[in-house]
Amino acid sequence: MKVTSDTVESSATVAVDPERVRIVLPEDFALPQDGVSIRWPDPPLAQERRMQEFKVHAAIAYARANGLNRMIIDSPRPRLGIIACGKAYLDVRQALDDLGIDEAHAAEIGLRLFKVGMPWPLEADSVRHFAEGLEEILVVEEKRQIIEYQLKEMLYNWREDVRPRVVGKFDESGEWPVPHSQWLLPPTSELTPALVARAIAARIGRFHTSEKIRERLAFLEAKKRPWPSRAWRCCAHPTSAPAARTTSPPRCRKAAAPWAASAATSWRCGWGATPSPSRRWAAKAPPGSAPRRTAARSTFSPTWATAPTTTPASSPSVRPSPPG
């Protein structure tokens, strides 16, 4: 089970009405007389034959009959197609919103959006219908290239006059192995709408010029500049002066010196500069086994009090409003 923060830190109300889904049984596929279910005894070779000859094709026929993979946005003159599944599809929708691309603008650009409901095995008929007339397909998916590899296999032997270029984790440059800094959509960590928006804008910019998209992308890049992180805030005293709107070094009201970084300390205020043992360990430790702090913390002088301080880069006090 793939668990991402977007999935775990969310909730939803789900309708469980049995009539909410109308299942269509495929009519273009005939099941074997003994069915496709596992049974006893079931030798391994029989299972393998049933899987390769029937079960995979039955799943593809079911996806085709019930429209599990479908076109969401179309254009009268399509040039760029985006295909995505699951959380990556939601990232694409958010990225399009951030770039100011609605259905009308997508039709003007020549943009198609295809949503995959069953990533494996990928149903070929709907995918080839989606690919017709496109110059390029951008595959947006988390982690490994499950959809991208199947898509390339389906289109490889297609006619050259209708076969689009396919990009996803990296572009068409063909360099392999690809340096991590040159991944178009990295396979590590998780995708974000900002990463997806940057990739979409880069591919659109190859054949379409839009001032609105450039302004939106510039705004997203400006938002990406972080406010001073928690490292510049006092970890122990929420009453300390915030550093977000100041240009001078932040100072904890109870720390001995402005926050600084050195090889021997972490990015913390004077109270947390020296890692202290837990209370349970300190209570059980024999006298003299480790230094213990006393209640007179106001006299505590960290070892890095004389270290040169560093000043965080100042951030704008007023965030810009999005263009458009």
mmCIF file of N, CA and C in Angstrom, residues 148-232:
data_model
loop_
_atom_site.group_PDB
_atom_site.id
_atom_site.type_symbol
_atom_site.label_atom_id
_atom_site.label_comp_id
_atom_site.label_asym_id
_atom_site.label_seq_id
_atom_site.Cartn_x
_atom_site.Cartn_y
_atom_site.Cartn_z
ATOM 1 N N GLU A 148 4.046 4.646 -18.157
ATOM 2 C CA GLU A 148 4.920 5.122 -19.242
ATOM 3 C C GLU A 148 5.477 3.971 -20.058
ATOM 4 N N TYR A 149 5.954 2.920 -19.395
ATOM 5 C CA TYR A 149 6.529 1.799 -20.129
ATOM 6 C C TYR A 149 5.467 1.073 -20.951
ATOM 7 N N GLN A 150 4.261 0.882 -20.401
ATOM 8 C CA GLN A 150 3.195 0.232 -21.167
ATOM 9 C C GLN A 150 2.777 1.093 -22.364
ATOM 10 N N LEU A 151 2.708 2.401 -22.148
ATOM 11 C CA LEU A 151 2.315 3.299 -23.226
ATOM 12 C C LEU A 151 3.319 3.257 -24.371
ATOM 13 N N LYS A 152 4.594 3.274 -24.050
ATOM 14 C CA LYS A 152 5.613 3.210 -25.093
ATOM 15 C C LYS A 152 5.543 1.886 -25.848
ATOM 16 N N GLU A 153 5.269 0.803 -25.129
ATOM 17 C CA GLU A 153 5.154 -0.499 -25.788
ATOM 18 C C GLU A 153 3.966 -0.534 -26.744
ATOM 19 N N MET A 154 2.856 0.088 -26.335
ATOM 20 C CA MET A 154 1.660 0.096 -27.189
ATOM 21 C C MET A 154 1.856 0.942 -28.437
ATOM 22 N N LEU A 155 2.614 2.021 -28.327
ATOM 23 C CA LEU A 155 2.759 2.956 -29.446
ATOM 24 C C LEU A 155 4.001 2.702 -30.285
ATOM 25 N N TYR A 156 4.886 1.816 -29.848
ATOM 26 C CA TYR A 156 6.171 1.656 -30.528
ATOM 27 C C TYR A 156 5.979 1.198 -31.966
ATOM 28 N N ASN A 157 5.111 0.221 -32.192
ATOM 29 C CA ASN A 157 4.913 -0.323 -33.532
ATOM 30 C C ASN A 157 3.775 0.366 -34.278
ATOM 31 N N TRP A 158 3.294 1.459 -33.764
ATOM 32 C CA TRP A 158 2.258 2.222 -34.450
ATOM 33 C C TRP A 158 2.866 2.965 -35.631
ATOM 34 N N ARG A 159 2.030 3.429 -36.542
ATOM 35 C CA ARG A 159 2.534 4.159 -37.704
ATOM 36 C C ARG A 159 3.278 5.428 -37.275
ATOM 37 N N GLU A 160 4.372 5.702 -37.958
ATOM 38 C CA GLU A 160 5.191 6.845 -37.586
ATOM 39 C C GLU A 160 4.459 8.177 -37.774
ATOM 40 N N ASP A 161 3.495 8.229 -38.705
ATOM 41 C CA ASP A 161 2.801 9.488 -38.947
ATOM 42 C C ASP A 161 1.785 9.817 -37.862
ATOM 43 N N VAL A 162 1.469 8.853 -36.995
ATOM 44 C CA VAL A 162 0.493 9.109 -35.925
ATOM 45 C C VAL A 162 1.075 8.837 -34.541
ATOM 46 N N ARG A 163 2.310 8.342 -34.483
ATOM 47 C CA ARG A 163 2.893 7.981 -33.189
ATOM 48 C C ARG A 163 3.492 9.216 -32.530
ATOM 49 N N PRO A 164 2.976 9.611 -31.355
ATOM 50 C CA PRO A 164 3.506 10.807 -30.682
ATOM 51 C C PRO A 164 4.770 10.483 -29.890
ATOM 52 N N ARG A 165 5.477 11.524 -29.534
ATOM 53 C CA ARG A 165 6.632 11.415 -28.651
ATOM 54 C C ARG A 165 6.121 11.254 -27.212
ATOM 55 N N VAL A 166 6.781 10.404 -26.414
ATOM 56 C CA VAL A 166 6.354 10.137 -25.039
ATOM 57 C C VAL A 166 7.469 10.546 -24.084
ATOM 58 N N VAL A 167 7.144 11.417 -23.145
ATOM 59 C CA VAL A 167 8.085 11.829 -22.098
ATOM 60 C C VAL A 167 7.397 11.628 -20.757
ATOM 61 N N GLY A 168 8.214 11.499 -19.725
ATOM 62 C CA GLY A 168 7.651 11.285 -18.398
ATOM 63 C C GLY A 168 8.671 11.588 -17.322
ATOM 64 N N LYS A 169 9.370 10.544 -16.892
ATOM 65 C CA LYS A 169 10.372 10.756 -15.864
ATOM 66 C C LYS A 169 11.540 11.590 -16.386
ATOM 67 N N PHE A 170 11.840 11.483 -17.672
ATOM 68 C CA PHE A 170 12.859 12.328 -18.280
ATOM 69 C C PHE A 170 12.406 12.670 -19.691
ATOM 70 N N ASP A 171 13.091 13.618 -20.308
ATOM 71 C CA ASP A 171 12.654 14.119 -21.603
ATOM 72 C C ASP A 171 13.201 13.252 -22.736
ATOM 73 N N GLU A 172 13.145 13.788 -23.954
ATOM 74 C CA GLU A 172 13.495 13.009 -25.128
ATOM 75 C C GLU A 172 14.980 13.054 -25.453
ATOM 76 N N SER A 173 15.815 13.616 -24.584
ATOM 77 C CA SER A 173 17.239 13.739 -24.885
ATOM 78 C C SER A 173 17.912 12.389 -25.036
ATOM 79 N N GLY A 174 17.396 11.371 -24.354
ATOM 80 C CA GLY A 174 17.922 10.026 -24.535
ATOM 81 C C GLY A 174 19.134 9.706 -23.692
ATOM 82 N N GLU A 175 19.565 10.602 -22.821
ATOM 83 C CA GLU A 175 20.737 10.323 -21.989
ATOM 84 C C GLU A 175 20.386 9.281 -20.930
ATOM 85 N N TRP A 176 21.246 8.292 -20.787
ATOM 86 C CA TRP A 176 21.003 7.245 -19.792
ATOM 87 C C TRP A 176 22.334 6.755 -19.227
ATOM 88 N N PRO A 177 22.501 6.580 -17.931
ATOM 89 C CA PRO A 177 21.497 6.914 -16.908
ATOM 90 C C PRO A 177 21.325 8.423 -16.765
ATOM 91 N N VAL A 178 20.141 8.810 -16.334
ATOM 92 C CA VAL A 178 19.809 10.229 -16.246
ATOM 93 C C VAL A 178 20.278 10.775 -14.898
ATOM 94 N N PRO A 179 21.084 11.842 -14.878
ATOM 95 C CA PRO A 179 21.441 12.460 -13.597
ATOM 96 C C PRO A 179 20.186 12.918 -12.866
ATOM 97 N N HIS A 180 20.210 12.797 -11.553
ATOM 98 C CA HIS A 180 19.016 13.123 -10.769
ATOM 99 C C HIS A 180 18.581 14.565 -10.978
ATOM 100 N N SER A 181 19.528 15.446 -11.232
ATOM 101 C CA SER A 181 19.183 16.854 -11.417
ATOM 102 C C SER A 181 18.450 17.102 -12.727
ATOM 103 N N GLN A 182 18.446 16.124 -13.649
ATOM 104 C CA GLN A 182 17.838 16.316 -14.952
ATOM 105 C C GLN A 182 16.540 15.531 -15.126
ATOM 106 N N TRP A 183 16.039 14.918 -14.060
ATOM 107 C CA TRP A 183 14.753 14.238 -14.169
ATOM 108 C C TRP A 183 13.669 15.281 -14.431
ATOM 109 N N LEU A 184 12.791 14.983 -15.363
ATOM 110 C CA LEU A 184 11.665 15.865 -15.629
ATOM 111 C C LEU A 184 10.639 15.771 -14.505
ATOM 112 N N LEU A 185 10.311 14.552 -14.106
ATOM 113 C CA LEU A 185 9.439 14.277 -12.960
ATOM 114 C C LEU A 185 10.147 13.223 -12.116
ATOM 115 N N PRO A 186 10.784 13.605 -11.031
ATOM 116 C CA PRO A 186 11.650 12.694 -10.286
ATOM 117 C C PRO A 186 10.902 11.465 -9.779
ATOM 118 N N PRO A 187 11.562 10.302 -9.745
ATOM 119 C CA PRO A 187 10.946 9.093 -9.209
ATOM 120 C C PRO A 187 11.113 8.961 -7.703
ATOM 121 N N THR A 188 11.835 9.878 -7.079
ATOM 122 C CA THR A 188 12.064 9.821 -5.646
ATOM 123 C C THR A 188 11.075 10.730 -4.918
ATOM 124 N N SER A 189 10.880 10.447 -3.652
ATOM 125 C CA SER A 189 9.951 11.203 -2.816
ATOM 126 C C SER A 189 8.571 11.160 -3.457
ATOM 127 N N GLU A 190 7.821 12.257 -3.411
ATOM 128 C CA GLU A 190 6.495 12.292 -4.012
ATOM 129 C C GLU A 190 6.363 13.542 -4.869
ATOM 130 N N LEU A 191 5.502 13.459 -5.854
ATOM 131 C CA LEU A 191 5.271 14.600 -6.720
ATOM 132 C C LEU A 191 4.455 15.659 -5.999
ATOM 133 N N THR A 192 4.654 16.894 -6.411
ATOM 134 C CA THR A 192 3.876 18.008 -5.885
ATOM 135 C C THR A 192 3.268 18.760 -7.063
ATOM 136 N N PRO A 193 2.176 19.487 -6.852
ATOM 137 C CA PRO A 193 1.618 20.282 -7.949
ATOM 138 C C PRO A 193 2.609 21.262 -8.547
ATOM 139 N N ALA A 194 3.532 21.791 -7.737
ATOM 140 C CA ALA A 194 4.525 22.726 -8.263
ATOM 141 C C ALA A 194 5.465 22.036 -9.248
ATOM 142 N N LEU A 195 5.925 20.821 -8.913
ATOM 143 C CA LEU A 195 6.783 20.074 -9.829
ATOM 144 C C LEU A 195 6.045 19.759 -11.132
ATOM 145 N N VAL A 196 4.800 19.337 -11.000
ATOM 146 C CA VAL A 196 4.014 18.995 -12.180
ATOM 147 C C VAL A 196 3.752 20.242 -13.026
ATOM 148 N N ALA A 197 3.453 21.375 -12.379
ATOM 149 C CA ALA A 197 3.205 22.618 -13.121
ATOM 150 C C ALA A 197 4.442 23.034 -13.896
ATOM 151 N N ARG A 198 5.611 22.878 -13.294
ATOM 152 C CA ARG A 198 6.843 23.253 -13.989
ATOM 153 C C ARG A 198 7.055 22.375 -15.228
ATOM 154 N N ALA A 199 6.784 21.052 -15.087
ATOM 155 C CA ALA A 199 6.946 20.152 -16.234
ATOM 156 C C ALA A 199 5.933 20.453 -17.330
ATOM 157 N N ILE A 200 4.676 20.712 -16.958
ATOM 158 C CA ILE A 200 3.650 21.010 -17.952
ATOM 159 C C ILE A 200 3.981 22.299 -18.690
ATOM 160 N N ALA A 201 4.381 23.332 -17.952
ATOM 161 C CA ALA A 201 4.715 24.608 -18.596
ATOM 162 C C ALA A 201 5.901 24.453 -19.540
ATOM 163 N N ALA A 202 6.879 23.619 -19.163
ATOM 164 C CA ALA A 202 8.040 23.413 -20.029
ATOM 165 C C ALA A 202 7.644 22.735 -21.331
ATOM 166 N N ARG A 203 6.742 21.748 -21.254
ATOM 167 C CA ARG A 203 6.342 21.054 -22.478
ATOM 168 C C ARG A 203 5.419 21.916 -23.340
ATOM 169 N N ILE A 204 4.541 22.695 -22.711
ATOM 170 C CA ILE A 204 3.681 23.591 -23.488
ATOM 171 C C ILE A 204 4.525 24.645 -24.198
ATOM 172 N N GLY A 205 5.569 25.133 -23.534
ATOM 173 C CA GLY A 205 6.403 26.174 -24.108
ATOM 174 C C GLY A 205 7.134 25.767 -25.364
ATOM 175 N N ARG A 206 7.162 24.475 -25.695
ATOM 176 C CA ARG A 206 7.843 24.017 -26.904
ATOM 177 C C ARG A 206 7.055 24.353 -28.169
ATOM 178 N N PHE A 207 5.734 24.530 -28.043
ATOM 179 C CA PHE A 207 4.937 24.783 -29.248
ATOM 180 C C PHE A 207 3.870 25.851 -29.071
ATOM 181 N N HIS A 208 3.752 26.418 -27.868
ATOM 182 C CA HIS A 208 2.718 27.423 -27.640
ATOM 183 C C HIS A 208 3.273 28.487 -26.707
ATOM 184 N N THR A 209 3.031 29.736 -27.043
ATOM 185 C CA THR A 209 3.486 30.858 -26.229
ATOM 186 C C THR A 209 2.289 31.470 -25.527
ATOM 187 N N SER A 210 2.362 31.517 -24.194
ATOM 188 C CA SER A 210 1.270 32.070 -23.404
ATOM 189 C C SER A 210 1.855 32.950 -22.311
ATOM 190 N N GLU A 211 1.556 34.227 -22.385
ATOM 191 C CA GLU A 211 2.036 35.152 -21.358
ATOM 192 C C GLU A 211 1.400 34.842 -20.009
ATOM 193 N N LYS A 212 0.158 34.404 -20.046
ATOM 194 C CA LYS A 212 -0.536 34.077 -18.799
ATOM 195 C C LYS A 212 0.146 32.930 -18.076
ATOM 196 N N ILE A 213 0.533 31.888 -18.821
ATOM 197 C CA ILE A 213 1.206 30.744 -18.196
ATOM 198 C C ILE A 213 2.559 31.159 -17.652
ATOM 199 N N ARG A 214 3.294 32.003 -18.394
ATOM 200 C CA ARG A 214 4.597 32.464 -17.905
ATOM 201 C C ARG A 214 4.455 33.251 -16.618
ATOM 202 N N GLU A 215 3.451 34.117 -16.541
ATOM 203 C CA GLU A 215 3.248 34.904 -15.328
ATOM 204 C C GLU A 215 2.867 34.010 -14.156
ATOM 205 N N ARG A 216 1.996 33.049 -14.421
ATOM 206 C CA ARG A 216 1.595 32.130 -13.365
ATOM 207 C C ARG A 216 2.776 31.304 -12.877
ATOM 208 N N LEU A 217 3.587 30.806 -13.805
ATOM 209 C CA LEU A 217 4.744 30.006 -13.421
ATOM 210 C C LEU A 217 5.734 30.843 -12.638
ATOM 211 N N ALA A 218 5.953 32.103 -13.040
ATOM 212 C CA ALA A 218 6.849 32.979 -12.290
ATOM 213 C C ALA A 218 6.322 33.210 -10.881
ATOM 214 N N PHE A 219 5.013 33.324 -10.758
ATOM 215 C CA PHE A 219 4.428 33.501 -9.433
ATOM 216 C C PHE A 219 4.642 32.257 -8.573
ATOM 217 N N LEU A 220 4.482 31.062 -9.177
ATOM 218 C CA LEU A 220 4.711 29.830 -8.424
ATOM 219 C C LEU A 220 6.166 29.712 -7.997
ATOM 220 N N GLU A 221 7.090 30.093 -8.886
ATOM 221 C CA GLU A 221 8.504 30.042 -8.521
ATOM 222 C C GLU A 221 8.808 31.021 -7.402
ATOM 223 N N ALA A 222 8.143 32.183 -7.410
ATOM 224 C CA ALA A 222 8.354 33.147 -6.328
ATOM 225 C C ALA A 222 7.811 32.612 -5.015
ATOM 226 N N LYS A 223 6.684 31.921 -5.066
ATOM 227 C CA LYS A 223 6.131 31.331 -3.844
ATOM 228 C C LYS A 223 7.013 30.227 -3.310
ATOM 229 N N LYS A 224 7.783 29.583 -4.204
ATOM 230 C CA LYS A 224 8.638 28.484 -3.778
ATOM 231 C C LYS A 224 9.775 28.953 -2.895
ATOM 232 N N ARG A 225 10.156 30.247 -2.967
ATOM 233 C CA ARG A 225 11.196 30.763 -2.087
ATOM 234 C C ARG A 225 10.669 30.697 -0.667
ATOM 235 N N PRO A 226 11.281 29.919 0.179
ATOM 236 C CA PRO A 226 10.679 29.657 1.491
ATOM 237 C C PRO A 226 10.803 30.836 2.429
ATOM 238 N N TRP A 227 9.832 30.938 3.288
ATOM 239 C CA TRP A 227 9.977 31.817 4.439
ATOM 240 C C TRP A 227 11.012 31.179 5.361
ATOM 241 N N PRO A 228 11.609 31.946 6.264
ATOM 242 C CA PRO A 228 12.594 31.337 7.173
ATOM 243 C C PRO A 228 12.010 30.106 7.828
ATOM 244 N N SER A 229 12.754 29.023 7.772
ATOM 245 C CA SER A 229 12.247 27.751 8.243
ATOM 246 C C SER A 229 12.239 27.712 9.761
ATOM 247 N N ARG A 230 11.774 26.587 10.269
ATOM 248 C CA ARG A 230 11.705 26.427 11.722
ATOM 249 C C ARG A 230 13.077 26.486 12.366
ATOM 250 N N ALA A 231 14.113 26.243 11.525
ATOM 251 C CA ALA A 231 15.457 26.306 12.089
ATOM 252 C C ALA A 231 15.782 27.690 12.620
ATOM 253 N N TRP A 232 15.083 28.703 12.097
ATOM 254 C CA TRP A 232 15.353 30.067 12.537
ATOM 255 C C TRP A 232 14.381 30.513 13.619
#
